[in-house]
Every structure is written in C-alpha cells, then in structure tokens.
Amino acid sequence: MHHIDVFNGDADGICALHQLRLAEPLDAELVTGVKRDIDLLRRVHAGAGDHVTVLDVSLERNRPALMALLECGATVRYFDHHAAGEIPSHPALELHIDESPGVCTSILVDRYLGGRFRVWAVVAAFGDGMPEAAAWLASGLKLEEGALSALRALGENLNYNAYGDDESDLLVRPAELYR
C-alpha cells in the first residue's frame, strides 16, 4: 500500500497535514505546490490499494482527477473548506467538507482529531486570514503571554511563503517546509 498526501502549500494545508501526521504518523509521498496551484490531484499516480489524503484542495476543481483515482481502486480521504460543487458518492471516498464561513481545513482536521493538536489549527486560521476563528480556538488553550502573537506570526509567514508563480519563487518549497 502506497500513501500519498496531497496538500495546498499554504499555512492551512501544511498545518492540516501536520496535525494528521502527529496523530497518524506514516511515511507518505508528498504532492503540493504554491498557493494558487489548486489542480494538484492531476499529479497523483495511484492504483488499487493506495491511500490518498487530500487537504485544502478544491474538490470542484479536482473532481475529474478524484473520480479517476477512485475508479482505479485508490481510497481517498478528503478534507476541505472551499466550494465543492456536486459532492460525489463512492465507497472508497471519505469526505470532510464544510464550506461555512470561518472554517478552514485545519479546523476540519482539528474537529476530526478532537482538538488533540489544536495549536496547529490556530496557526492555520491566522494564516488563512481568520483571526476570530483563531482566537476562539486559542481561548481553550493555556497559552503563555505572547504565545498567541507568535502563533499569528507563524501562520502569516507560512502563508506568505506560499505565494509565487511556481515553487522556485518561494523562500522554502512547501514539501520541505512541511518536513
């Protein structure tokens, strides 16, 4: 079985994957890119028995590639907060989609994990430009003085790093930044 993690290279995608891999450690192939590279599933080569985890990548834009992965026998777990369009149904597809305002993908992963690594959802929410959601999430954490400002700075810097036409424009490539 081959594991493939597909994630947007911004703060939300990186922090969502980080939370999952803290809870479920495994060695996976990483497929990512700059913030605006949202057709990431077309780059995934998977077959029967392979498991693909998708984070912070538009289902609507990636539907044909998603359906192709499912038809070739891969299982897919999908977390996203963007407009999804028509939601497909397939026995090998596990969906965690919430398009509500004030929700980012890391918040969906935080819910899935029962808040076990919530600090990373706070970082992602700040990075995704959702300071109210970040503050609400952080309110249940016992943070030292100045920690919330540091989490905000981390989230914003992770996000800013993701902007560019291609990965050569970035200070740190998203896969390396995740690692």
PDB file of C-alpha atoms in Angstrom:
ATOM      1  CA  MET A   1       0.000   0.000   0.000  1.00  0.00           C
ATOM      2  CA  HIS A   2       1.311   3.388  -1.047  1.00  0.00           C
ATOM      3  CA  HIS A   3       0.344   6.539   0.889  1.00  0.00           C
ATOM      4  CA  ILE A   4       0.136   9.909  -0.831  1.00  0.00           C
ATOM      5  CA  ASP A   5      -0.534  13.208   0.966  1.00  0.00           C
ATOM      6  CA  VAL A   6      -1.811  15.996  -1.290  1.00  0.00           C
ATOM      7  CA  PHE A   7      -1.958  19.464   0.259  1.00  0.00           C
ATOM      8  CA  ASN A   8      -2.071  23.131  -0.578  1.00  0.00           C
ATOM      9  CA  GLY A   9       1.345  24.645   0.173  1.00  0.00           C
ATOM     10  CA  ASP A  10      -0.048  27.446   2.344  1.00  0.00           C
ATOM     11  CA  ALA A  11      -0.426  27.618   6.134  1.00  0.00           C
ATOM     12  CA  ASP A  12      -3.772  25.824   6.134  1.00  0.00           C
ATOM     13  CA  GLY A  13      -2.635  22.884   4.012  1.00  0.00           C
ATOM     14  CA  ILE A  14       0.667  22.454   5.844  1.00  0.00           C
ATOM     15  CA  CYS A  15      -0.880  22.714   9.318  1.00  0.00           C
ATOM     16  CA  ALA A  16      -3.751  20.383   8.415  1.00  0.00           C
ATOM     17  CA  LEU A  17      -1.308  17.710   7.276  1.00  0.00           C
ATOM     18  CA  HIS A  18       0.936  18.300  10.296  1.00  0.00           C
ATOM     19  CA  GLN A  19      -1.979  17.671  12.664  1.00  0.00           C
ATOM     20  CA  LEU A  20      -2.918  14.456  10.860  1.00  0.00           C
ATOM     21  CA  ARG A  21       0.624  13.116  10.819  1.00  0.00           C
ATOM     22  CA  LEU A  22       1.133  13.918  14.512  1.00  0.00           C
ATOM     23  CA  ALA A  23      -1.939  11.757  15.181  1.00  0.00           C
ATOM     24  CA  GLU A  24      -1.292   9.170  12.453  1.00  0.00           C
ATOM     25  CA  PRO A  25       2.445   9.031  11.712  1.00  0.00           C
ATOM     26  CA  LEU A  26       3.410   7.453   8.417  1.00  0.00           C
ATOM     27  CA  ASP A  27       5.802   7.975   5.560  1.00  0.00           C
ATOM     28  CA  ALA A  28       3.915   9.276   2.539  1.00  0.00           C
ATOM     29  CA  GLU A  29       4.716  10.717  -0.839  1.00  0.00           C
ATOM     30  CA  LEU A  30       4.042  14.471  -0.729  1.00  0.00           C
ATOM     31  CA  VAL A  31       2.257  16.282  -3.564  1.00  0.00           C
ATOM     32  CA  THR A  32       1.985  20.035  -3.097  1.00  0.00           C
ATOM     33  CA  GLY A  33       2.690  23.368  -4.715  1.00  0.00           C
ATOM     34  CA  VAL A  34       2.256  27.107  -4.484  1.00  0.00           C
ATOM     35  CA  LYS A  35      -0.937  28.558  -3.019  1.00  0.00           C
ATOM     36  CA  ARG A  36      -2.606  29.076  -6.404  1.00  0.00           C
ATOM     37  CA  ASP A  37      -1.710  25.598  -7.744  1.00  0.00           C
ATOM     38  CA  ILE A  38      -5.072  24.043  -6.993  1.00  0.00           C
ATOM     39  CA  ASP A  39      -5.177  21.283  -9.628  1.00  0.00           C
ATOM     40  CA  LEU A  40      -2.927  19.058  -7.523  1.00  0.00           C
ATOM     41  CA  LEU A  41      -4.789  15.757  -7.889  1.00  0.00           C
ATOM     42  CA  ARG A  42      -3.886  15.560 -11.578  1.00  0.00           C
ATOM     43  CA  ARG A  43      -0.277  14.974 -10.422  1.00  0.00           C
ATOM     44  CA  VAL A  44      -1.164  11.930  -8.305  1.00  0.00           C
ATOM     45  CA  HIS A  45      -0.413   8.474  -9.677  1.00  0.00           C
ATOM     46  CA  ALA A  46      -2.155   5.885  -7.529  1.00  0.00           C
ATOM     47  CA  GLY A  47      -3.694   2.496  -8.048  1.00  0.00           C
ATOM     48  CA  ALA A  48      -5.624  -0.248  -6.308  1.00  0.00           C
ATOM     49  CA  GLY A  49      -4.821  -0.394  -2.606  1.00  0.00           C
ATOM     50  CA  ASP A  50      -3.181   3.019  -2.477  1.00  0.00           C
ATOM     51  CA  HIS A  51      -4.414   5.597   0.016  1.00  0.00           C
ATOM     52  CA  VAL A  52      -4.597   9.304  -0.855  1.00  0.00           C
ATOM     53  CA  THR A  53      -5.200  12.032   1.730  1.00  0.00           C
ATOM     54  CA  VAL A  54      -6.222  15.414   0.287  1.00  0.00           C
ATOM     55  CA  LEU A  55      -6.104  18.629   2.329  1.00  0.00           C
ATOM     56  CA  ASP A  56      -7.168  22.168   1.433  1.00  0.00           C
ATOM     57  CA  VAL A  57      -7.593  21.428  -2.282  1.00  0.00           C
ATOM     58  CA  SER A  58     -10.800  22.368  -4.107  1.00  0.00           C
ATOM     59  CA  LEU A  59     -12.943  19.310  -4.824  1.00  0.00           C
ATOM     60  CA  GLU A  60     -14.789  21.221  -7.518  1.00  0.00           C
ATOM     61  CA  ARG A  61     -11.571  21.895  -9.455  1.00  0.00           C
ATOM     62  CA  ASN A  62     -10.215  18.383  -8.885  1.00  0.00           C
ATOM     63  CA  ARG A  63     -13.367  16.276  -9.409  1.00  0.00           C
ATOM     64  CA  PRO A  64     -12.228  14.552 -12.652  1.00  0.00           C
ATOM     65  CA  ALA A  65      -8.876  13.570 -11.146  1.00  0.00           C
ATOM     66  CA  LEU A  66     -10.574  12.472  -7.906  1.00  0.00           C
ATOM     67  CA  MET A  67     -13.015  10.256  -9.782  1.00  0.00           C
ATOM     68  CA  ALA A  68     -10.158   8.751 -11.815  1.00  0.00           C
ATOM     69  CA  LEU A  69      -8.287   7.862  -8.597  1.00  0.00           C
ATOM     70  CA  LEU A  70     -11.378   6.229  -7.136  1.00  0.00           C
ATOM     71  CA  GLU A  71     -12.083   4.291 -10.340  1.00  0.00           C
ATOM     72  CA  CYS A  72      -8.553   2.876 -10.395  1.00  0.00           C
ATOM     73  CA  GLY A  73      -9.044   1.463  -6.885  1.00  0.00           C
ATOM     74  CA  ALA A  74      -7.428   4.046  -4.599  1.00  0.00           C
ATOM     75  CA  THR A  75      -9.100   5.113  -1.371  1.00  0.00           C
ATOM     76  CA  VAL A  76      -9.322   8.849  -0.744  1.00  0.00           C
ATOM     77  CA  ARG A  77      -9.799  10.825   2.469  1.00  0.00           C
ATOM     78  CA  TYR A  78     -10.644  14.446   1.631  1.00  0.00           C
ATOM     79  CA  PHE A  79     -10.646  17.487   3.966  1.00  0.00           C
ATOM     80  CA  ASP A  80     -11.561  20.886   2.511  1.00  0.00           C
ATOM     81  CA  HIS A  81     -13.443  24.125   3.128  1.00  0.00           C
ATOM     82  CA  HIS A  82     -13.646  25.503  -0.435  1.00  0.00           C
ATOM     83  CA  ALA A  83     -16.711  25.384  -2.681  1.00  0.00           C
ATOM     84  CA  ALA A  84     -17.092  21.722  -3.563  1.00  0.00           C
ATOM     85  CA  GLY A  85     -19.908  21.791  -6.102  1.00  0.00           C
ATOM     86  CA  GLU A  86     -21.690  18.475  -6.508  1.00  0.00           C
ATOM     87  CA  ILE A  87     -20.447  16.078  -3.829  1.00  0.00           C
ATOM     88  CA  PRO A  88     -19.598  12.657  -5.274  1.00  0.00           C
ATOM     89  CA  SER A  89     -20.534   9.459  -3.524  1.00  0.00           C
ATOM     90  CA  HIS A  90     -18.182   6.488  -3.661  1.00  0.00           C
ATOM     91  CA  PRO A  91     -17.491   3.704  -1.135  1.00  0.00           C
ATOM     92  CA  ALA A  92     -13.741   4.459  -1.214  1.00  0.00           C
ATOM     93  CA  LEU A  93     -14.234   8.200  -0.541  1.00  0.00           C
ATOM     94  CA  GLU A  94     -14.237   9.654   2.975  1.00  0.00           C
ATOM     95  CA  LEU A  95     -15.287  13.313   2.891  1.00  0.00           C
ATOM     96  CA  HIS A  96     -14.824  16.049   5.485  1.00  0.00           C
ATOM     97  CA  ILE A  97     -16.200  19.120   3.684  1.00  0.00           C
ATOM     98  CA  ASP A  98     -17.505  22.287   5.344  1.00  0.00           C
ATOM     99  CA  GLU A  99     -17.929  25.436   3.256  1.00  0.00           C
ATOM    100  CA  SER A 100     -19.127  27.564   6.187  1.00  0.00           C
ATOM    101  CA  PRO A 101     -17.541  30.976   6.698  1.00  0.00           C
ATOM    102  CA  GLY A 102     -14.971  30.987   9.482  1.00  0.00           C
ATOM    103  CA  VAL A 103     -13.835  27.433   8.764  1.00  0.00           C
ATOM    104  CA  CYS A 104     -10.520  26.386   7.263  1.00  0.00           C
ATOM    105  CA  THR A 105      -9.249  22.901   6.512  1.00  0.00           C
ATOM    106  CA  SER A 106      -7.134  22.789   9.675  1.00  0.00           C
ATOM    107  CA  ILE A 107     -10.274  23.420  11.714  1.00  0.00           C
ATOM    108  CA  LEU A 108     -11.880  20.414   9.991  1.00  0.00           C
ATOM    109  CA  VAL A 109      -8.849  18.289  10.885  1.00  0.00           C
ATOM    110  CA  ASP A 110      -8.966  19.687  14.431  1.00  0.00           C
ATOM    111  CA  ARG A 111     -12.600  18.516  14.687  1.00  0.00           C
ATOM    112  CA  TYR A 112     -11.688  15.111  13.253  1.00  0.00           C
ATOM    113  CA  LEU A 113      -8.908  14.696  15.830  1.00  0.00           C
ATOM    114  CA  GLY A 114     -10.956  16.012  18.749  1.00  0.00           C
ATOM    115  CA  GLY A 115      -8.688  19.019  19.290  1.00  0.00           C
ATOM    116  CA  ARG A 116      -5.568  16.959  20.078  1.00  0.00           C
ATOM    117  CA  PHE A 117      -3.238  19.298  18.193  1.00  0.00           C
ATOM    118  CA  ARG A 118      -5.332  22.453  18.276  1.00  0.00           C
ATOM    119  CA  VAL A 119      -2.398  24.840  18.378  1.00  0.00           C
ATOM    120  CA  TRP A 120      -1.757  23.994  14.703  1.00  0.00           C
ATOM    121  CA  ALA A 121      -5.359  24.824  13.808  1.00  0.00           C
ATOM    122  CA  VAL A 122      -4.807  28.211  15.482  1.00  0.00           C
ATOM    123  CA  VAL A 123      -1.677  28.792  13.377  1.00  0.00           C
ATOM    124  CA  ALA A 124      -3.556  27.836  10.202  1.00  0.00           C
ATOM    125  CA  ALA A 125      -6.586  30.005  10.969  1.00  0.00           C
ATOM    126  CA  PHE A 126      -4.323  33.021  11.422  1.00  0.00           C
ATOM    127  CA  GLY A 127      -2.526  32.155   8.195  1.00  0.00           C
ATOM    128  CA  ASP A 128      -5.831  31.793   6.345  1.00  0.00           C
ATOM    129  CA  GLY A 129      -6.884  35.290   7.447  1.00  0.00           C
ATOM    130  CA  MET A 130      -9.389  34.151  10.069  1.00  0.00           C
ATOM    131  CA  PRO A 131      -8.259  35.877  13.296  1.00  0.00           C
ATOM    132  CA  GLU A 132     -11.659  35.495  15.005  1.00  0.00           C
ATOM    133  CA  ALA A 133     -11.674  31.740  14.467  1.00  0.00           C
ATOM    134  CA  ALA A 134      -8.051  31.535  15.601  1.00  0.00           C
ATOM    135  CA  ALA A 135      -8.785  33.486  18.789  1.00  0.00           C
ATOM    136  CA  TRP A 136     -11.840  31.319  19.512  1.00  0.00           C
ATOM    137  CA  LEU A 137      -9.795  28.127  19.078  1.00  0.00           C
ATOM    138  CA  ALA A 138      -6.978  29.520  21.216  1.00  0.00           C
ATOM    139  CA  SER A 139      -9.348  30.538  24.011  1.00  0.00           C
ATOM    140  CA  GLY A 140      -9.461  26.943  25.227  1.00  0.00           C
ATOM    141  CA  LEU A 141      -5.672  26.587  25.264  1.00  0.00           C
ATOM    142  CA  LYS A 142      -3.476  27.595  28.174  1.00  0.00           C
ATOM    143  CA  LEU A 143      -1.047  29.777  26.265  1.00  0.00           C
ATOM    144  CA  GLU A 144       1.763  31.746  27.866  1.00  0.00           C
ATOM    145  CA  GLU A 145       1.885  35.501  27.427  1.00  0.00           C
ATOM    146  CA  GLY A 146       2.928  36.404  23.889  1.00  0.00           C
ATOM    147  CA  ALA A 147       2.234  32.929  22.519  1.00  0.00           C
ATOM    148  CA  LEU A 148      -0.851  33.990  20.562  1.00  0.00           C
ATOM    149  CA  SER A 149       1.142  36.709  18.793  1.00  0.00           C
ATOM    150  CA  ALA A 150       3.830  34.170  17.941  1.00  0.00           C
ATOM    151  CA  LEU A 151       1.228  31.756  16.537  1.00  0.00           C
ATOM    152  CA  ARG A 152      -0.225  34.577  14.441  1.00  0.00           C
ATOM    153  CA  ALA A 153       3.211  35.455  13.063  1.00  0.00           C
ATOM    154  CA  LEU A 154       3.947  31.810  12.283  1.00  0.00           C
ATOM    155  CA  GLY A 155       0.647  31.357  10.445  1.00  0.00           C
ATOM    156  CA  GLU A 156       1.025  34.549   8.437  1.00  0.00           C
ATOM    157  CA  ASN A 157       4.623  33.739   7.488  1.00  0.00           C
ATOM    158  CA  LEU A 158       3.763  30.179   6.472  1.00  0.00           C
ATOM    159  CA  ASN A 159       1.014  31.601   4.288  1.00  0.00           C
ATOM    160  CA  TYR A 160       3.119  34.366   2.724  1.00  0.00           C
ATOM    161  CA  ASN A 161       5.737  31.783   1.766  1.00  0.00           C
ATOM    162  CA  ALA A 162       3.182  30.025  -0.470  1.00  0.00           C
ATOM    163  CA  TYR A 163       2.689  32.939  -2.881  1.00  0.00           C
ATOM    164  CA  GLY A 164       4.515  32.693  -6.190  1.00  0.00           C
ATOM    165  CA  ASP A 165       4.070  31.588  -9.773  1.00  0.00           C
ATOM    166  CA  ASP A 166       5.941  28.347  -9.098  1.00  0.00           C
ATOM    167  CA  GLU A 167       7.943  26.777  -6.293  1.00  0.00           C
ATOM    168  CA  SER A 168      11.188  28.428  -7.421  1.00  0.00           C
ATOM    169  CA  ASP A 169       9.636  31.776  -6.380  1.00  0.00           C
ATOM    170  CA  LEU A 170       9.216  30.648  -2.769  1.00  0.00           C
ATOM    171  CA  LEU A 171      11.684  31.064   0.057  1.00  0.00           C
ATOM    172  CA  VAL A 172      11.072  27.433   1.091  1.00  0.00           C
ATOM    173  CA  ARG A 173       9.303  24.826  -1.034  1.00  0.00           C
ATOM    174  CA  PRO A 174       6.095  23.644   0.708  1.00  0.00           C
ATOM    175  CA  ALA A 175       7.114  19.976   0.964  1.00  0.00           C
ATOM    176  CA  GLU A 176      10.374  20.978   2.626  1.00  0.00           C
ATOM    177  CA  LEU A 177       8.609  23.453   4.882  1.00  0.00           C
ATOM    178  CA  TYR A 178       6.198  20.708   5.951  1.00  0.00           C
ATOM    179  CA  ARG A 179       9.077  18.339   6.695  1.00  0.00           C
TER     180      ARG A 179
END
